[in-house]
């Protein structure tokens, strides 16, 4: 015990000494308190020097010293309409003055209208009727979806999911998330997934086109059903041991990997032939990130269940949910009490979401996001020509990627990306006589991808600024 405490004290005093060397005095004090009182269990301490921000507006964050940071990840794509968006904030303020709290066993107008809006969007997009169940965070909505598909398939707790896929960190969600790192210390609670290769063309076998590789991945998956001895299918009963396949239309945490057009169409045919449900996780890519309300609309398949969160409320008040086909969620099969959380469908969240969804349509993101995305991607392609370390760039709408590699343009260089993120947070890049920092997110199977999710409201001038700052950053980290 004394040893453990000794090590702990030693570590904290190490942290404090490091902090004193790097921060101003107010910041120093806050960081010291954080080091003492906050758990290190979340992702703050992935960074060697955790960063404190004080203010936000539009595409920018401001630190305690008032330095300006252009945010190119926008709270992992939760703040699509920009920080401190006035209309969204006003919706929150109005709801605070009207009905700020209400137990979720009662109804309020905003919940009903929001559910209607989501259902109508899915009916328009896919021609399907269904219902919505709200919850608070993305992972909790994933948990609800797990209940739903297990219920619809006789309690089966096995799922398919993708290598590189991410669905959250609660027990059920991390069971279907590809990283064993998130499960290693906790054991299993029920759900398990078999992880299947995603058509990550840049790292796929050489000599295949993107479409050929997509087709190849589906063929490899279909092999599992060829014989009962491949482990997933009982041909006599005509039943799979698996309830559903969880997919992200574009992998988020996996590094904004965009599959070929033919992939999901072919995959869905295999699933339908074997009674396996398709659960589309739109938590990160939904709400026009890719230029369509639902990213899966790019791929001509219809979901059985669709899960959403993050940008639904522009990150202002947590709210998430699932939509499912009527057959899976009607009151007979999913009766009262099937799920519940004190804060699901909370009035502040639903009021904000209603306003945010109205704005997404008014702003015509379906037109502006593909155009801005194409412009941003052109800038990234130019950077790729100028810097050998940029192995791959790609994008769909404003979901963009830059994969950072060694000088061979292929070997993943995680250390370089870590250095970039740290340098970007120093806030001393320069453009037109002003100083800026950059807020970047890292993703990818090898943690070597800068995943770019700028505000959908970003201006063309801000895209130019982003490219100029990235150019400087790439030059700076390769000079060392
Ligand atoms: C695709 C996807 N699914 C699920 C989640 C989990 O959502 P939350 O972090 O709100 O629990 C995330 C979060 O990043 C995500 O990107």
Short mmCIF file of C-alpha atoms and ligand atoms in Angstrom, two decimals:
data_model
loop_
_atom_site.label_atom_id
_atom_site.label_comp_id
_atom_site.label_asym_id
_atom_site.label_seq_id
_atom_site.Cartn_x
_atom_site.Cartn_y
_atom_site.Cartn_z
CA UNK A 1 0.00 0.00 0.00
CA UNK A 2 2.77 2.38 0.96
CA UNK A 3 4.46 1.55 -2.33
CA UNK A 4 1.33 2.33 -4.32
CA UNK A 5 0.81 5.62 -2.50
CA UNK A 6 4.47 6.44 -2.87
CA UNK A 7 4.32 5.93 -6.63
CA UNK A 8 1.11 7.99 -6.81
CA UNK A 9 2.62 10.90 -4.90
CA UNK A 10 5.72 10.75 -7.02
CA UNK A 11 3.66 10.78 -10.25
CA UNK A 12 1.51 13.73 -9.19
CA UNK A 13 4.49 15.80 -8.11
CA UNK A 14 6.14 14.98 -11.45
CA UNK A 15 3.03 16.20 -13.25
CA UNK A 16 2.94 19.39 -11.15
CA UNK A 17 6.58 20.17 -11.87
CA UNK A 18 6.00 19.65 -15.60
CA UNK A 19 2.92 21.88 -15.52
CA UNK A 20 4.73 24.70 -13.75
CA UNK A 21 7.32 24.71 -16.48
CA UNK A 22 4.75 25.03 -19.27
CA UNK A 23 1.78 27.14 -18.18
CA UNK A 24 0.91 30.65 -16.94
CA UNK A 25 0.02 30.99 -13.22
CA UNK A 26 -3.83 30.87 -13.40
CA UNK A 27 -3.62 28.00 -15.86
CA UNK A 28 -0.93 26.38 -13.72
CA UNK A 29 -3.21 26.41 -10.71
CA UNK A 30 -6.18 24.96 -12.60
CA UNK A 31 -4.07 22.23 -14.13
CA UNK A 32 -2.62 21.36 -10.76
CA UNK A 33 -6.13 21.01 -9.31
CA UNK A 34 -7.18 18.92 -12.28
CA UNK A 35 -4.20 16.63 -11.82
CA UNK A 36 -5.24 16.13 -8.23
CA UNK A 37 -9.03 15.88 -8.43
CA UNK A 38 -10.03 14.61 -11.87
CA UNK A 39 -9.87 10.98 -12.87
CA UNK A 40 -7.43 10.26 -15.65
CA UNK A 41 -9.89 7.69 -17.00
CA UNK A 42 -11.21 9.81 -19.88
CA UNK A 43 -9.14 10.96 -22.85
CA UNK A 44 -7.78 14.28 -21.49
CA UNK A 45 -4.46 12.76 -20.53
CA UNK A 46 -3.80 11.25 -23.92
CA UNK A 47 -2.10 14.65 -24.25
CA UNK A 48 1.11 15.32 -22.41
CA UNK A 49 0.00 18.92 -21.79
CA UNK A 50 -3.81 19.04 -21.42
CA UNK A 51 -5.26 22.22 -22.84
CA UNK A 52 -7.76 24.55 -21.18
CA UNK A 53 -10.10 26.62 -23.33
CA UNK A 54 -12.20 29.51 -22.09
CA UNK A 55 -14.41 30.72 -24.93
CA UNK A 56 -15.73 29.65 -28.33
CA UNK A 57 -17.38 31.20 -31.34
CA UNK A 58 -18.03 30.03 -34.90
CA UNK A 59 -15.07 27.89 -35.96
CA UNK A 60 -12.78 29.14 -33.17
CA UNK A 61 -11.79 28.25 -29.63
CA UNK A 62 -9.95 30.70 -27.36
CA UNK A 63 -7.60 29.75 -24.53
CA UNK A 64 -7.02 31.48 -21.19
CA UNK A 65 -4.53 33.86 -22.81
CA UNK A 66 -7.04 34.78 -25.52
CA UNK A 67 -5.12 32.92 -28.25
CA UNK A 68 -7.26 31.93 -31.22
CA UNK A 69 -7.53 28.34 -32.47
CA UNK A 70 -9.20 27.33 -35.71
CA UNK A 71 -11.05 24.15 -34.84
CA UNK A 72 -10.96 21.51 -37.54
CA UNK A 73 -12.63 18.79 -35.51
CA UNK A 74 -15.57 20.62 -33.85
CA UNK A 75 -16.05 18.36 -30.85
CA UNK A 76 -15.70 15.22 -32.97
CA UNK A 77 -18.34 16.50 -35.38
CA UNK A 78 -20.91 17.44 -32.73
CA UNK A 79 -20.86 21.18 -33.48
CA UNK A 80 -21.77 21.23 -37.15
CA UNK A 81 -23.47 24.64 -36.96
CA UNK A 82 -20.50 26.37 -35.34
CA UNK A 83 -19.80 27.24 -31.71
CA UNK A 84 -22.13 29.52 -29.78
CA UNK A 85 -24.56 29.54 -32.66
CA UNK A 86 -27.05 32.30 -31.79
CA UNK A 87 -30.20 30.65 -33.14
CA UNK A 88 -29.46 27.36 -31.41
CA UNK A 89 -28.51 29.14 -28.19
CA UNK A 90 -31.75 31.13 -28.36
CA UNK A 91 -33.78 27.94 -28.71
CA UNK A 92 -32.15 26.73 -25.49
CA UNK A 93 -32.82 30.03 -23.71
CA UNK A 94 -36.46 30.06 -24.82
CA UNK A 95 -36.95 26.50 -23.58
CA UNK A 96 -35.32 27.41 -20.27
CA UNK A 97 -37.97 30.09 -19.83
CA UNK A 98 -40.81 27.79 -20.88
CA UNK A 99 -40.33 24.18 -19.82
CA UNK A 100 -36.73 23.51 -18.76
CA UNK A 101 -37.42 20.29 -16.87
CA UNK A 102 -39.88 17.47 -17.21
CA UNK A 103 -39.76 13.84 -16.14
CA UNK A 104 -39.57 11.70 -19.24
CA UNK A 105 -42.69 9.73 -18.36
CA UNK A 106 -44.64 12.82 -19.51
CA UNK A 107 -44.83 14.31 -22.96
CA UNK A 108 -43.83 17.68 -24.33
CA UNK A 109 -44.36 19.22 -27.74
CA UNK A 110 -40.68 19.33 -28.74
CA UNK A 111 -40.14 15.61 -28.23
CA UNK A 112 -43.10 14.72 -30.39
CA UNK A 113 -42.23 17.18 -33.16
CA UNK A 114 -38.59 16.11 -33.20
CA UNK A 115 -39.50 12.42 -33.45
CA UNK A 116 -41.85 13.31 -36.31
CA UNK A 117 -39.08 15.25 -38.06
CA UNK A 118 -36.61 12.34 -37.81
CA UNK A 119 -39.22 9.80 -38.98
CA UNK A 120 -40.21 12.01 -41.92
CA UNK A 121 -36.57 12.48 -42.96
CA UNK A 122 -36.13 8.71 -43.05
CA UNK A 123 -39.39 8.19 -44.90
CA UNK A 124 -38.25 10.77 -47.48
CA UNK A 125 -34.74 9.30 -47.75
CA UNK A 126 -35.52 5.60 -47.71
CA UNK A 127 -39.30 5.21 -48.04
CA UNK A 128 -39.51 3.50 -44.67
CA UNK A 129 -41.85 3.92 -41.73
CA UNK A 130 -40.62 3.58 -38.19
CA UNK A 131 -40.33 5.14 -34.75
CA UNK A 132 -37.76 6.97 -32.67
CA UNK A 133 -36.50 6.26 -29.16
CA UNK A 134 -34.41 9.02 -27.60
CA UNK A 135 -31.56 8.69 -25.12
CA UNK A 136 -28.78 10.94 -23.88
CA UNK A 137 -25.38 10.02 -25.40
CA UNK A 138 -24.30 8.08 -28.46
CA UNK A 139 -23.17 5.02 -26.52
CA UNK A 140 -26.48 4.84 -24.66
CA UNK A 141 -28.36 4.93 -27.95
CA UNK A 142 -26.13 2.10 -29.18
CA UNK A 143 -27.13 0.16 -26.04
CA UNK A 144 -30.80 0.71 -26.90
CA UNK A 145 -30.16 -0.52 -30.43
CA UNK A 146 -28.49 -3.66 -29.04
CA UNK A 147 -31.58 -4.38 -26.96
CA UNK A 148 -33.76 -3.84 -29.97
CA UNK A 149 -31.89 -6.18 -32.33
CA UNK A 150 -31.42 -8.82 -29.65
CA UNK A 151 -35.15 -8.69 -29.00
CA UNK A 152 -35.92 -8.94 -32.71
CA UNK A 153 -33.67 -11.97 -33.16
CA UNK A 154 -34.64 -14.13 -30.21
CA UNK A 155 -32.07 -12.76 -27.78
CA UNK A 156 -29.02 -13.42 -29.97
CA UNK A 157 -26.12 -11.46 -28.54
CA UNK A 158 -23.58 -11.90 -31.33
CA UNK A 159 -23.10 -9.08 -33.84
CA UNK A 160 -20.91 -8.40 -36.83
CA UNK A 161 -18.98 -5.16 -36.91
CA UNK A 162 -16.01 -3.77 -38.80
CA UNK A 163 -12.33 -3.74 -38.10
CA UNK A 164 -11.63 -0.07 -37.41
CA UNK A 165 -15.23 0.49 -36.26
CA UNK A 166 -16.13 2.58 -33.22
CA UNK A 167 -19.51 2.56 -31.46
CA UNK A 168 -18.76 3.92 -27.98
CA UNK A 169 -17.34 3.00 -24.60
CA UNK A 170 -20.19 1.61 -22.51
CA UNK A 171 -19.92 -2.15 -22.03
CA UNK A 172 -22.23 -3.14 -24.88
CA UNK A 173 -20.90 -0.49 -27.26
CA UNK A 174 -17.26 -1.38 -26.61
CA UNK A 175 -18.08 -5.06 -27.19
CA UNK A 176 -18.90 -4.18 -30.81
CA UNK A 177 -16.06 -1.64 -31.15
CA UNK A 178 -12.96 -3.04 -32.78
CA UNK A 179 -10.34 -1.97 -30.20
CA UNK A 180 -9.63 -4.69 -27.64
CA UNK A 181 -7.90 -1.88 -25.69
CA UNK A 182 -11.35 -0.58 -24.64
CA UNK A 183 -12.39 -4.00 -23.27
CA UNK A 184 -9.17 -5.47 -21.95
CA UNK A 185 -9.62 -4.76 -18.27
CA UNK A 186 -13.37 -5.29 -17.93
CA UNK A 187 -14.31 -8.77 -19.11
CA UNK A 188 -17.50 -9.43 -21.04
CA UNK A 189 -21.08 -8.79 -20.23
CA UNK A 190 -22.99 -10.38 -23.08
CA UNK A 191 -22.69 -8.84 -26.53
CA UNK A 192 -19.75 -9.88 -28.68
CA UNK A 193 -18.83 -8.97 -32.21
CA UNK A 194 -16.98 -10.69 -34.98
CA UNK A 195 -14.92 -8.03 -36.73
CA UNK A 196 -14.90 -8.08 -40.50
CA UNK A 197 -12.49 -6.16 -42.80
CA UNK A 198 -13.73 -2.80 -44.08
CA UNK A 199 -12.71 -1.80 -47.62
CA UNK A 200 -9.89 0.51 -46.59
CA UNK A 201 -8.55 0.85 -50.10
CA UNK A 202 -5.38 2.82 -49.33
CA UNK A 203 -4.18 -0.08 -47.19
CA UNK A 204 -5.82 -2.86 -49.20
CA UNK A 205 -4.11 -5.32 -51.54
CA UNK A 206 -2.37 -3.66 -54.48
CA UNK A 207 -3.76 -3.99 -57.99
CA UNK A 208 -7.48 -3.78 -57.12
CA UNK A 209 -9.66 -0.77 -57.86
CA UNK A 210 -11.67 0.68 -54.99
CA UNK A 211 -14.83 -1.05 -56.27
CA UNK A 212 -13.04 -4.36 -56.82
CA UNK A 213 -11.76 -4.24 -53.27
CA UNK A 214 -15.26 -3.45 -51.95
CA UNK A 215 -16.61 -6.45 -53.86
CA UNK A 216 -13.75 -8.62 -52.61
CA UNK A 217 -14.51 -7.70 -48.96
CA UNK A 218 -18.18 -8.67 -49.40
CA UNK A 219 -17.16 -11.96 -51.04
CA UNK A 220 -14.88 -12.77 -48.13
CA UNK A 221 -17.72 -12.04 -45.72
CA UNK A 222 -20.19 -14.14 -47.72
CA UNK A 223 -17.84 -17.11 -47.52
CA UNK A 224 -18.83 -17.37 -43.84
CA UNK A 225 -22.29 -18.57 -44.92
CA UNK A 226 -21.14 -21.14 -47.47
CA UNK A 227 -20.92 -23.99 -45.02
CA UNK A 228 -22.06 -24.63 -41.49
CA UNK A 229 -18.41 -25.29 -40.69
CA UNK A 230 -17.48 -21.66 -41.28
CA UNK A 231 -18.95 -20.91 -37.90
CA UNK A 232 -21.87 -18.53 -38.27
CA UNK A 233 -24.70 -20.21 -40.17
CA UNK A 234 -26.97 -23.23 -39.70
CA UNK A 235 -28.16 -24.12 -43.21
CA UNK A 236 -30.68 -26.67 -41.89
CA UNK A 237 -32.47 -24.12 -39.72
CA UNK A 238 -31.70 -21.29 -42.16
CA UNK A 239 -30.45 -19.22 -39.22
CA UNK A 240 -27.39 -17.15 -38.44
CA UNK A 241 -25.96 -17.05 -34.95
CA UNK A 242 -25.66 -13.27 -35.38
CA UNK A 243 -28.43 -10.73 -34.87
CA UNK A 244 -27.10 -7.66 -36.68
CA UNK A 245 -24.25 -6.02 -38.51
CA UNK A 246 -23.17 -2.65 -37.05
CA UNK A 247 -21.74 -0.28 -39.63
CA UNK A 248 -20.53 3.29 -39.84
CA UNK A 249 -21.18 4.51 -43.40
CA UNK A 250 -17.79 6.23 -43.22
CA UNK A 251 -15.52 5.12 -40.43
CA UNK A 252 -15.09 7.97 -37.95
CA UNK A 253 -12.55 7.09 -35.27
CA UNK A 254 -11.18 4.57 -37.80
CA UNK A 255 -9.82 7.50 -39.81
CA UNK A 256 -12.63 8.81 -42.06
CA UNK A 257 -12.31 5.84 -44.37
CA UNK A 258 -14.78 6.10 -47.25
CA UNK A 259 -15.93 2.81 -48.79
CA UNK A 260 -16.66 2.40 -52.52
CA UNK A 261 -20.20 3.00 -53.78
CA UNK A 262 -20.95 -0.68 -54.43
CA UNK A 263 -19.93 -1.93 -50.98
CA UNK A 264 -23.00 -1.51 -48.79
CA UNK A 265 -25.43 -2.50 -51.57
CA UNK A 266 -23.64 -5.82 -51.96
CA UNK A 267 -23.25 -6.30 -48.21
CA UNK A 268 -26.94 -5.67 -47.55
CA UNK A 269 -27.92 -8.38 -50.04
CA UNK A 270 -25.86 -10.91 -48.07
CA UNK A 271 -27.41 -9.74 -44.79
CA UNK A 272 -30.96 -9.94 -46.15
CA UNK A 273 -30.37 -13.46 -47.44
CA UNK A 274 -29.36 -14.53 -43.94
CA UNK A 275 -31.82 -12.62 -41.76
CA UNK A 276 -29.18 -10.30 -40.28
CA UNK A 277 -30.25 -6.74 -39.48
CA UNK A 278 -28.31 -3.70 -40.68
CA UNK A 279 -27.69 -1.15 -37.92
CA UNK A 280 -26.30 2.10 -39.31
CA UNK A 281 -24.39 4.16 -36.78
CA UNK A 282 -24.74 7.79 -37.94
CA UNK A 283 -23.55 9.25 -34.65
CA UNK A 284 -20.50 10.90 -36.18
CA UNK A 285 -21.38 11.14 -39.88
CA UNK A 286 -25.05 12.08 -39.62
CA UNK A 287 -26.62 15.54 -39.92
CA UNK A 288 -24.99 16.60 -43.20
CA UNK A 289 -21.34 15.97 -42.25
CA UNK A 290 -21.01 14.24 -45.63
CA UNK A 291 -23.43 16.52 -47.50
CA UNK A 292 -26.50 14.36 -46.92
CA UNK A 293 -28.62 14.29 -43.78
CA UNK A 294 -27.71 10.62 -43.32
CA UNK A 295 -24.35 9.49 -44.67
CA UNK A 296 -25.77 6.10 -45.63
CA UNK A 297 -27.92 7.90 -48.24
CA UNK A 298 -24.78 8.03 -50.41
CA UNK A 299 -24.77 4.26 -50.65
CA UNK A 300 -28.26 3.25 -51.83
CA UNK A 301 -29.16 0.93 -48.98
CA UNK A 302 -31.96 1.06 -46.45
CA UNK A 303 -31.17 0.70 -42.77
CA UNK A 304 -33.11 -1.53 -40.40
CA UNK A 305 -31.99 0.58 -37.45
CA UNK A 306 -30.30 3.99 -37.54
CA UNK A 307 -28.51 5.46 -34.53
CA UNK A 308 -27.83 9.18 -34.12
CA UNK A 309 -26.37 11.61 -31.56
CA UNK A 310 -23.67 14.32 -31.47
CA UNK A 311 -24.66 17.06 -33.97
CA UNK A 312 -28.39 16.54 -33.34
CA UNK A 313 -28.17 19.33 -30.76
CA UNK A 314 -25.06 21.07 -32.13
CA UNK A 315 -23.34 19.78 -29.01
CA UNK A 316 -25.38 22.08 -26.79
CA UNK A 317 -27.32 19.62 -24.69
CA UNK A 318 -26.78 15.86 -24.90
CA UNK A 319 -29.40 14.00 -26.86
CA UNK A 320 -29.21 10.89 -29.00
CA UNK A 321 -31.58 8.29 -30.31
CA UNK A 322 -32.41 5.38 -32.52
CA UNK A 323 -34.84 5.09 -35.37
CA UNK A 324 -36.02 1.58 -36.26
CA UNK A 325 -38.38 0.05 -38.78
CA UNK A 326 -41.92 -0.28 -37.48
CA UNK A 327 -41.66 -4.09 -37.40
CA UNK A 328 -38.74 -3.88 -34.95
CA UNK A 329 -39.95 -1.13 -32.64
CA UNK A 330 -43.75 -1.17 -32.69
CA UNK A 331 -45.39 -1.14 -29.24
CA UNK A 332 -46.08 -4.87 -29.32
CA UNK A 333 -42.44 -5.91 -29.73
CA UNK A 334 -40.89 -2.96 -27.86
CA UNK A 335 -43.48 -2.25 -25.17
CA UNK A 336 -43.46 0.46 -22.47
CA UNK A 337 -40.44 0.17 -20.18
CA UNK A 338 -38.22 -1.59 -22.74
CA UNK A 339 -35.68 1.15 -22.08
CA UNK A 340 -35.51 4.26 -19.93
CA UNK A 341 -33.20 6.98 -18.73
CA UNK A 342 -34.10 9.88 -16.43
CA UNK A 343 -32.83 12.35 -19.02
CA UNK A 344 -33.94 10.76 -22.31
CA UNK A 345 -35.93 13.15 -24.51
CA UNK A 346 -35.15 15.96 -22.04
CA UNK A 347 -36.94 19.19 -23.01
CA UNK A 348 -33.79 21.29 -23.42
CA UNK A 349 -32.20 18.74 -25.74
CA UNK A 350 -35.29 18.18 -27.86
CA UNK A 351 -35.98 21.93 -28.21
CA UNK A 352 -32.41 22.58 -29.31
CA UNK A 353 -32.45 19.59 -31.68
CA UNK A 354 -35.67 20.77 -33.27
CA UNK A 355 -34.11 24.16 -34.00
CA UNK A 356 -30.84 22.60 -35.18
CA UNK A 357 -32.64 20.27 -37.60
CA UNK A 358 -34.72 23.14 -39.00
CA UNK A 359 -31.55 25.16 -39.51
CA UNK A 360 -29.77 22.32 -41.30
CA UNK A 361 -32.47 22.39 -43.96
CA UNK A 362 -32.72 26.20 -44.12
CA UNK A 363 -28.95 26.51 -44.56
CA UNK A 364 -29.17 24.13 -47.54
CA UNK A 365 -26.21 22.06 -46.43
CA UNK A 366 -27.13 19.53 -49.11
CA UNK A 367 -25.80 22.09 -51.62
CA UNK A 368 -23.10 23.95 -49.69
CA UNK A 369 -21.34 21.07 -47.90
CA UNK A 370 -20.37 19.11 -51.06
CA UNK A 371 -19.02 22.35 -52.61
CA UNK A 372 -17.03 23.38 -49.54
CA UNK A 373 -15.85 19.79 -49.10
CA UNK A 374 -14.57 19.63 -52.68
CA UNK A 375 -12.75 22.95 -52.18
CA UNK A 376 -11.17 21.77 -48.92
CA UNK A 377 -10.15 18.47 -50.53
CA UNK A 378 -8.45 20.35 -53.39
CA UNK A 379 -6.42 22.21 -50.77
CA UNK A 380 -5.47 18.92 -49.11
CA UNK A 381 -4.45 17.45 -52.47
CA UNK A 382 -2.18 20.46 -52.99
CA UNK A 383 -0.66 19.82 -49.55
CA UNK A 384 -0.12 16.19 -50.51
CA UNK A 385 1.84 17.34 -53.57
CA UNK A 386 3.97 19.66 -51.42
CA UNK A 387 4.64 17.36 -48.44
CA UNK A 388 5.90 13.79 -48.77
CA UNK A 389 4.50 12.85 -45.37
CA UNK A 390 0.92 13.14 -46.63
CA UNK A 391 0.32 9.61 -47.88
CA UNK A 392 -3.39 9.84 -48.63
CA UNK A 393 -6.11 12.45 -48.66
CA UNK A 394 -9.81 11.86 -49.24
CA UNK A 395 -13.16 13.34 -48.32
CA UNK A 396 -16.91 13.11 -48.64
CA UNK A 397 -18.57 16.44 -47.98
CA UNK A 398 -16.81 17.95 -44.98
CA UNK A 399 -15.60 14.61 -43.60
CA UNK A 400 -11.98 14.79 -44.73
CA UNK A 401 -8.79 12.87 -44.05
CA UNK A 402 -5.05 13.32 -44.35
CA UNK A 403 -3.06 10.19 -43.63
CA UNK A 404 0.42 10.94 -42.35
CA UNK A 405 3.19 8.54 -43.30
CA UNK A 406 6.94 8.20 -43.47
CA UNK A 407 8.64 9.63 -46.56
CA UNK A 408 7.72 6.48 -48.52
CA UNK A 409 4.15 7.84 -48.42
CA UNK A 410 2.81 4.63 -46.88
CA UNK A 411 4.37 3.54 -43.57
CA UNK A 412 2.13 5.03 -40.84
CA UNK A 413 3.87 7.72 -38.79
CA UNK A 414 1.92 8.14 -35.55
CA UNK A 415 4.77 9.97 -33.82
CA UNK A 416 4.70 12.66 -36.51
CA UNK A 417 0.94 13.18 -36.06
CA UNK A 418 1.32 13.40 -32.28
CA UNK A 419 3.97 16.06 -32.80
CA UNK A 420 1.67 17.95 -35.17
CA UNK A 421 -1.18 17.99 -32.70
CA UNK A 422 1.10 19.32 -29.96
CA UNK A 423 2.64 21.96 -32.23
CA UNK A 424 -0.80 23.03 -33.47
CA UNK A 425 -1.91 23.61 -29.88
CA UNK A 426 0.94 26.01 -29.18
CA UNK A 427 -1.06 28.71 -30.92
CA UNK A 428 1.91 30.27 -32.70
CA UNK A 429 1.27 29.54 -36.37
CA UNK A 430 1.07 32.75 -38.41
CA UNK A 431 -1.09 33.99 -41.22
CA UNK A 432 -1.44 37.55 -42.51
CA UNK A 433 0.32 38.91 -39.43
CA UNK A 434 -1.97 37.08 -36.96
CA UNK A 435 -1.20 34.15 -34.72
CA UNK A 436 -3.35 31.04 -34.64
CA UNK A 437 -3.48 27.58 -33.24
CA UNK A 438 -5.20 24.61 -34.81
CA UNK A 439 -7.42 22.05 -33.10
CA UNK A 440 -6.91 18.68 -34.77
CA UNK A 441 -8.19 15.21 -34.10
CA UNK A 442 -6.30 11.98 -34.65
CA UNK A 443 -7.95 8.83 -35.91
CA UNK A 444 -7.12 5.79 -37.96
CA UNK A 445 -6.17 2.15 -37.48
CA UNK A 446 -2.59 3.29 -36.80
CA UNK A 447 -3.51 6.62 -35.20
CA UNK A 448 -1.77 8.40 -38.04
CA UNK A 449 -4.74 10.10 -39.69
CA UNK A 450 -5.79 13.71 -39.20
CA UNK A 451 -9.56 13.44 -39.33
CA UNK A 452 -11.01 16.79 -40.33
CA UNK A 453 -14.55 17.73 -39.35
CA UNK A 454 -14.76 21.52 -39.66
CA UNK A 455 -17.99 23.37 -38.93
CA UNK A 456 -20.42 22.99 -41.84
CA UNK A 457 -20.74 26.77 -41.63
CA UNK A 458 -17.00 27.27 -42.24
CA UNK A 459 -16.32 30.04 -44.79
CA UNK A 460 -14.14 29.68 -47.88
CA UNK A 461 -11.71 32.18 -46.31
CA UNK A 462 -11.49 29.93 -43.23
CA UNK A 463 -10.83 26.90 -45.46
CA UNK A 464 -7.97 28.87 -47.07
CA UNK A 465 -6.71 29.70 -43.58
CA UNK A 466 -6.91 26.02 -42.56
CA UNK A 467 -4.86 24.94 -45.59
CA UNK A 468 -2.28 27.71 -45.01
CA UNK A 469 -1.89 26.75 -41.34
CA UNK A 470 -1.66 23.02 -42.12
CA UNK A 471 0.98 23.81 -44.74
CA UNK A 472 3.03 25.66 -42.13
CA UNK A 473 2.51 22.91 -39.59
CA UNK A 474 3.62 20.16 -41.98
CA UNK A 475 6.72 22.19 -42.87
CA UNK A 476 7.50 22.81 -39.21
CA UNK A 477 7.26 19.17 -38.07
CA UNK A 478 9.29 17.84 -40.99
CA UNK A 479 12.05 20.44 -40.48
CA UNK A 480 12.91 19.06 -37.04
C1 LIG B 1 -19.65 6.35 -34.82
C2 LIG B 1 -19.78 6.57 -33.35
N1 LIG B 1 -20.61 5.79 -32.63
C3 LIG B 1 -20.77 5.96 -31.31
C4 LIG B 1 -20.07 6.93 -30.63
C5 LIG B 1 -20.27 7.08 -29.14
O1 LIG B 1 -20.95 8.25 -28.86
P1 LIG B 1 -20.76 8.98 -27.43
O2 LIG B 1 -19.32 9.37 -27.36
O3 LIG B 1 -21.71 10.14 -27.49
O4 LIG B 1 -21.13 7.98 -26.41
C6 LIG B 1 -19.19 7.75 -31.32
C7 LIG B 1 -18.42 8.78 -30.63
O5 LIG B 1 -17.41 9.27 -31.09
C8 LIG B 1 -19.04 7.57 -32.73
O6 LIG B 1 -18.20 8.33 -33.44
#
